[in-house]
C-alpha cells in the first residue's frame, strides 16, 4: 500500500468523523490498511483505536462506498459492530463458507435481541443498530452510504494474532511503499 493512499484515507476519515460530530482522542492510534490486496479502493479500512485496555477495546471506523473488509473471524475476540452514522451492511457466516454453507443458520444478537440469519445473507444496519459477533462467526462488512461511520466495541483486541481470514493470502498489516512523507504514524509503523 502506498503512503500517499494512507495519507488520503486519513484525511477522508478525519473529515467524515468531524462531519458526523465525532471528537477523536488527543493521541489517536490509527490503522489504515488494504489488507495486502493492493486495491484500497475496493478492500480497505481506516480506523482509529479509541480505547485499548486489557479487558476491552473500542474503535471508530471509516470506509468509503465500494470498500469492504475481507471475510474473517476471530479466535478469541467478541465484538459489537455498530452503525454509528449512515447505513452499514454486514454479511455473516456460521463457519468458513464452502459447500453447503450458504443459508445455514447463524444465531447472533442484533441490537440486543437474538435473531437467526441465513449464512451469506446481507443484513443492513441503520444508525445505532449493532450486531454482536462471537468467535467462529465469519463476517465482512461495507458501507451503504458515503457518510457511514462504524463503531466496534470488543473484548481485548489483538490484530496481530486474533484475525483469521477466509482467504489465507490476506495480510492484516501490508507493507508500505513510502512514496511521500507520512502525515500520521500507524499502529503498524510502531511495531
Short mmCIF file of C-alpha atoms in Angstrom, two decimals:
data_model
loop_
_atom_site.label_atom_id
_atom_site.label_comp_id
_atom_site.label_asym_id
_atom_site.label_seq_id
_atom_site.Cartn_x
_atom_site.Cartn_y
_atom_site.Cartn_z
CA UNK A 1 0.00 0.00 0.00
CA UNK A 2 1.31 3.46 -0.83
CA UNK A 3 1.85 6.03 1.90
CA UNK A 4 0.03 8.55 -0.31
CA UNK A 5 -3.09 6.32 -0.15
CA UNK A 6 -2.77 6.16 3.63
CA UNK A 7 -2.46 9.94 3.86
CA UNK A 8 -5.57 10.44 1.66
CA UNK A 9 -7.54 7.85 3.64
CA UNK A 10 -6.57 9.56 6.88
CA UNK A 11 -7.76 12.95 5.59
CA UNK A 12 -11.06 11.46 4.38
CA UNK A 13 -11.64 9.68 7.71
CA UNK A 14 -10.88 12.79 9.78
CA UNK A 15 -13.30 14.82 7.64
CA UNK A 16 -16.04 12.15 7.90
CA UNK A 17 -15.64 11.83 11.67
CA UNK A 18 -15.76 15.61 12.04
CA UNK A 19 -18.84 15.91 9.82
CA UNK A 20 -20.58 13.28 11.97
CA UNK A 21 -19.62 15.10 15.19
CA UNK A 22 -17.08 12.57 16.50
CA UNK A 23 -14.24 14.01 18.55
CA UNK A 24 -11.05 11.94 18.45
CA UNK A 25 -8.74 11.39 21.42
CA UNK A 26 -5.69 13.66 21.76
CA UNK A 27 -3.25 10.99 20.52
CA UNK A 28 -5.28 8.56 18.43
CA UNK A 29 -3.75 5.29 17.27
CA UNK A 30 -4.51 4.91 13.56
CA UNK A 31 -4.72 1.74 11.50
CA UNK A 32 -5.23 2.14 7.73
CA UNK A 33 -4.90 -0.96 5.58
CA UNK A 34 -5.77 -2.57 2.26
CA UNK A 35 -5.18 -5.99 3.90
CA UNK A 36 -2.48 -6.71 1.36
CA UNK A 37 -4.93 -6.53 -1.56
CA UNK A 38 -3.10 -3.74 -3.35
CA UNK A 39 -6.54 -2.23 -4.01
CA UNK A 40 -7.55 0.13 -1.18
CA UNK A 41 -10.47 1.49 -3.23
CA UNK A 42 -12.18 -1.94 -3.08
CA UNK A 43 -10.66 -3.54 0.01
CA UNK A 44 -9.75 -1.08 2.70
CA UNK A 45 -10.45 0.35 6.08
CA UNK A 46 -9.40 3.40 8.08
CA UNK A 47 -9.83 3.08 11.81
CA UNK A 48 -8.77 4.77 14.97
CA UNK A 49 -8.38 2.98 18.29
CA UNK A 50 -10.38 4.96 20.87
CA UNK A 51 -9.69 2.63 23.81
CA UNK A 52 -7.21 -0.22 24.23
CA UNK A 53 -7.44 -1.82 27.64
CA UNK A 54 -6.60 -5.37 28.75
CA UNK A 55 -10.34 -6.15 29.11
CA UNK A 56 -11.88 -4.24 26.19
CA UNK A 57 -11.27 -2.01 23.20
CA UNK A 58 -13.21 0.47 21.11
CA UNK A 59 -12.62 1.55 17.51
CA UNK A 60 -14.12 4.10 15.18
CA UNK A 61 -14.06 3.05 11.52
CA UNK A 62 -14.49 4.85 8.22
CA UNK A 63 -14.86 3.14 4.87
CA UNK A 64 -15.79 4.68 1.57
CA UNK A 65 -18.57 3.25 -0.62
CA UNK A 66 -17.21 0.37 -2.67
CA UNK A 67 -14.80 -0.73 0.05
CA UNK A 68 -15.22 -3.91 2.06
CA UNK A 69 -13.31 -5.54 4.86
CA UNK A 70 -12.42 -9.14 3.88
CA UNK A 71 -14.31 -12.11 5.28
CA UNK A 72 -12.81 -13.07 8.64
CA UNK A 73 -13.47 -14.27 12.16
CA UNK A 74 -11.60 -14.04 15.44
CA UNK A 75 -10.01 -16.72 17.60
CA UNK A 76 -10.91 -15.05 20.91
CA UNK A 77 -12.43 -11.61 20.40
CA UNK A 78 -16.16 -11.00 20.88
CA UNK A 79 -17.29 -7.75 19.27
CA UNK A 80 -20.20 -5.50 18.53
CA UNK A 81 -20.14 -3.94 15.06
CA UNK A 82 -22.22 -0.77 15.30
CA UNK A 83 -23.60 1.54 12.64
CA UNK A 84 -22.87 4.93 14.19
CA UNK A 85 -23.95 7.02 11.18
CA UNK A 86 -25.28 6.22 7.71
CA UNK A 87 -26.09 2.64 6.66
CA UNK A 88 -23.87 -0.43 7.06
CA UNK A 89 -24.27 -3.90 5.55
CA UNK A 90 -22.85 -6.96 7.32
CA UNK A 91 -22.59 -10.46 5.84
CA UNK A 92 -22.42 -13.30 8.38
CA UNK A 93 -21.46 -16.97 8.06
CA UNK A 94 -21.76 -19.81 10.55
CA UNK A 95 -18.22 -21.01 9.99
CA UNK A 96 -16.00 -20.91 6.93
CA UNK A 97 -18.03 -20.53 3.73
CA UNK A 98 -17.93 -23.55 1.48
CA UNK A 99 -20.04 -26.31 0.05
CA UNK A 100 -23.43 -26.30 1.70
CA UNK A 101 -22.65 -23.33 3.97
CA UNK A 102 -24.89 -20.76 2.24
CA UNK A 103 -28.18 -20.50 4.06
CA UNK A 104 -27.04 -22.38 7.16
CA UNK A 105 -28.50 -20.54 10.19
CA UNK A 106 -26.33 -18.07 12.12
CA UNK A 107 -27.60 -17.06 15.55
CA UNK A 108 -26.46 -13.60 16.65
CA UNK A 109 -27.69 -10.68 18.66
CA UNK A 110 -28.97 -7.78 16.58
CA UNK A 111 -29.36 -4.64 18.66
CA UNK A 112 -29.59 -6.84 21.78
CA UNK A 113 -32.20 -9.31 20.50
CA UNK A 114 -31.36 -12.85 19.38
CA UNK A 115 -32.06 -13.41 15.68
CA UNK A 116 -31.33 -16.19 13.22
CA UNK A 117 -29.92 -15.15 9.85
CA UNK A 118 -29.14 -17.43 6.89
CA UNK A 119 -25.37 -17.65 6.26
CA UNK A 120 -24.28 -15.37 3.46
CA UNK A 121 -27.39 -13.19 3.57
CA UNK A 122 -26.53 -9.49 3.94
CA UNK A 123 -28.04 -7.60 6.86
CA UNK A 124 -28.28 -3.80 6.68
CA UNK A 125 -27.98 -1.77 9.86
CA UNK A 126 -29.18 1.80 10.34
CA UNK A 127 -27.80 4.38 12.76
CA UNK A 128 -27.49 2.96 16.28
CA UNK A 129 -28.08 -0.65 15.26
CA UNK A 130 -25.49 -3.28 16.09
CA UNK A 131 -24.68 -6.93 15.63
CA UNK A 132 -22.81 -8.94 18.29
CA UNK A 133 -20.30 -11.43 16.89
CA UNK A 134 -18.58 -14.28 18.69
CA UNK A 135 -15.51 -16.27 17.63
CA UNK A 136 -16.28 -18.59 14.72
CA UNK A 137 -18.85 -16.30 13.06
CA UNK A 138 -17.20 -15.19 9.83
CA UNK A 139 -18.12 -11.67 8.75
CA UNK A 140 -17.41 -8.93 6.28
CA UNK A 141 -18.98 -5.52 6.09
CA UNK A 142 -19.25 -2.47 3.87
CA UNK A 143 -20.87 0.99 3.92
CA UNK A 144 -24.07 1.64 2.00
CA UNK A 145 -23.76 5.43 2.21
CA UNK A 146 -20.88 7.86 1.79
CA UNK A 147 -21.28 9.14 5.35
CA UNK A 148 -21.21 5.77 7.12
CA UNK A 149 -19.32 5.70 10.41
CA UNK A 150 -18.80 2.31 12.04
CA UNK A 151 -18.07 1.54 15.66
CA UNK A 152 -16.54 -1.56 17.18
CA UNK A 153 -16.63 -2.39 20.88
CA UNK A 154 -14.94 -5.66 21.78
CA UNK A 155 -13.15 -7.75 24.28
CA UNK A 156 -9.35 -7.44 24.23
CA UNK A 157 -8.06 -6.67 20.74
CA UNK A 158 -5.04 -8.43 19.22
CA UNK A 159 -4.97 -7.69 15.48
CA UNK A 160 -1.64 -9.47 15.06
CA UNK A 161 -2.73 -12.90 16.38
CA UNK A 162 -6.55 -12.98 16.59
CA UNK A 163 -7.74 -12.45 13.00
CA UNK A 164 -8.50 -15.48 10.84
CA UNK A 165 -9.23 -14.55 7.22
CA UNK A 166 -11.17 -16.86 4.89
CA UNK A 167 -8.53 -16.07 2.26
CA UNK A 168 -5.12 -17.02 3.72
CA UNK A 169 -3.39 -14.55 1.34
CA UNK A 170 -4.85 -11.62 3.32
CA UNK A 171 -2.25 -9.68 5.28
CA UNK A 172 -3.73 -7.54 8.07
CA UNK A 173 -0.72 -5.21 8.05
CA UNK A 174 0.59 -4.83 4.48
CA UNK A 175 3.95 -3.47 3.53
CA UNK A 176 4.04 0.26 2.82
CA UNK A 177 5.64 1.94 -0.18
CA UNK A 178 6.98 5.27 1.06
CA UNK A 179 6.08 7.44 -1.94
CA UNK A 180 5.58 10.55 0.23
CA UNK A 181 6.18 11.53 3.85
CA UNK A 182 3.71 10.16 6.43
CA UNK A 183 1.10 12.54 7.80
CA UNK A 184 0.43 10.23 10.76
CA UNK A 185 2.08 7.24 12.38
CA UNK A 186 0.14 3.98 12.07
CA UNK A 187 -0.10 1.22 14.68
CA UNK A 188 1.89 -0.97 12.26
CA UNK A 189 4.62 1.71 11.98
CA UNK A 190 5.31 1.33 15.69
CA UNK A 191 5.98 -2.39 15.69
#
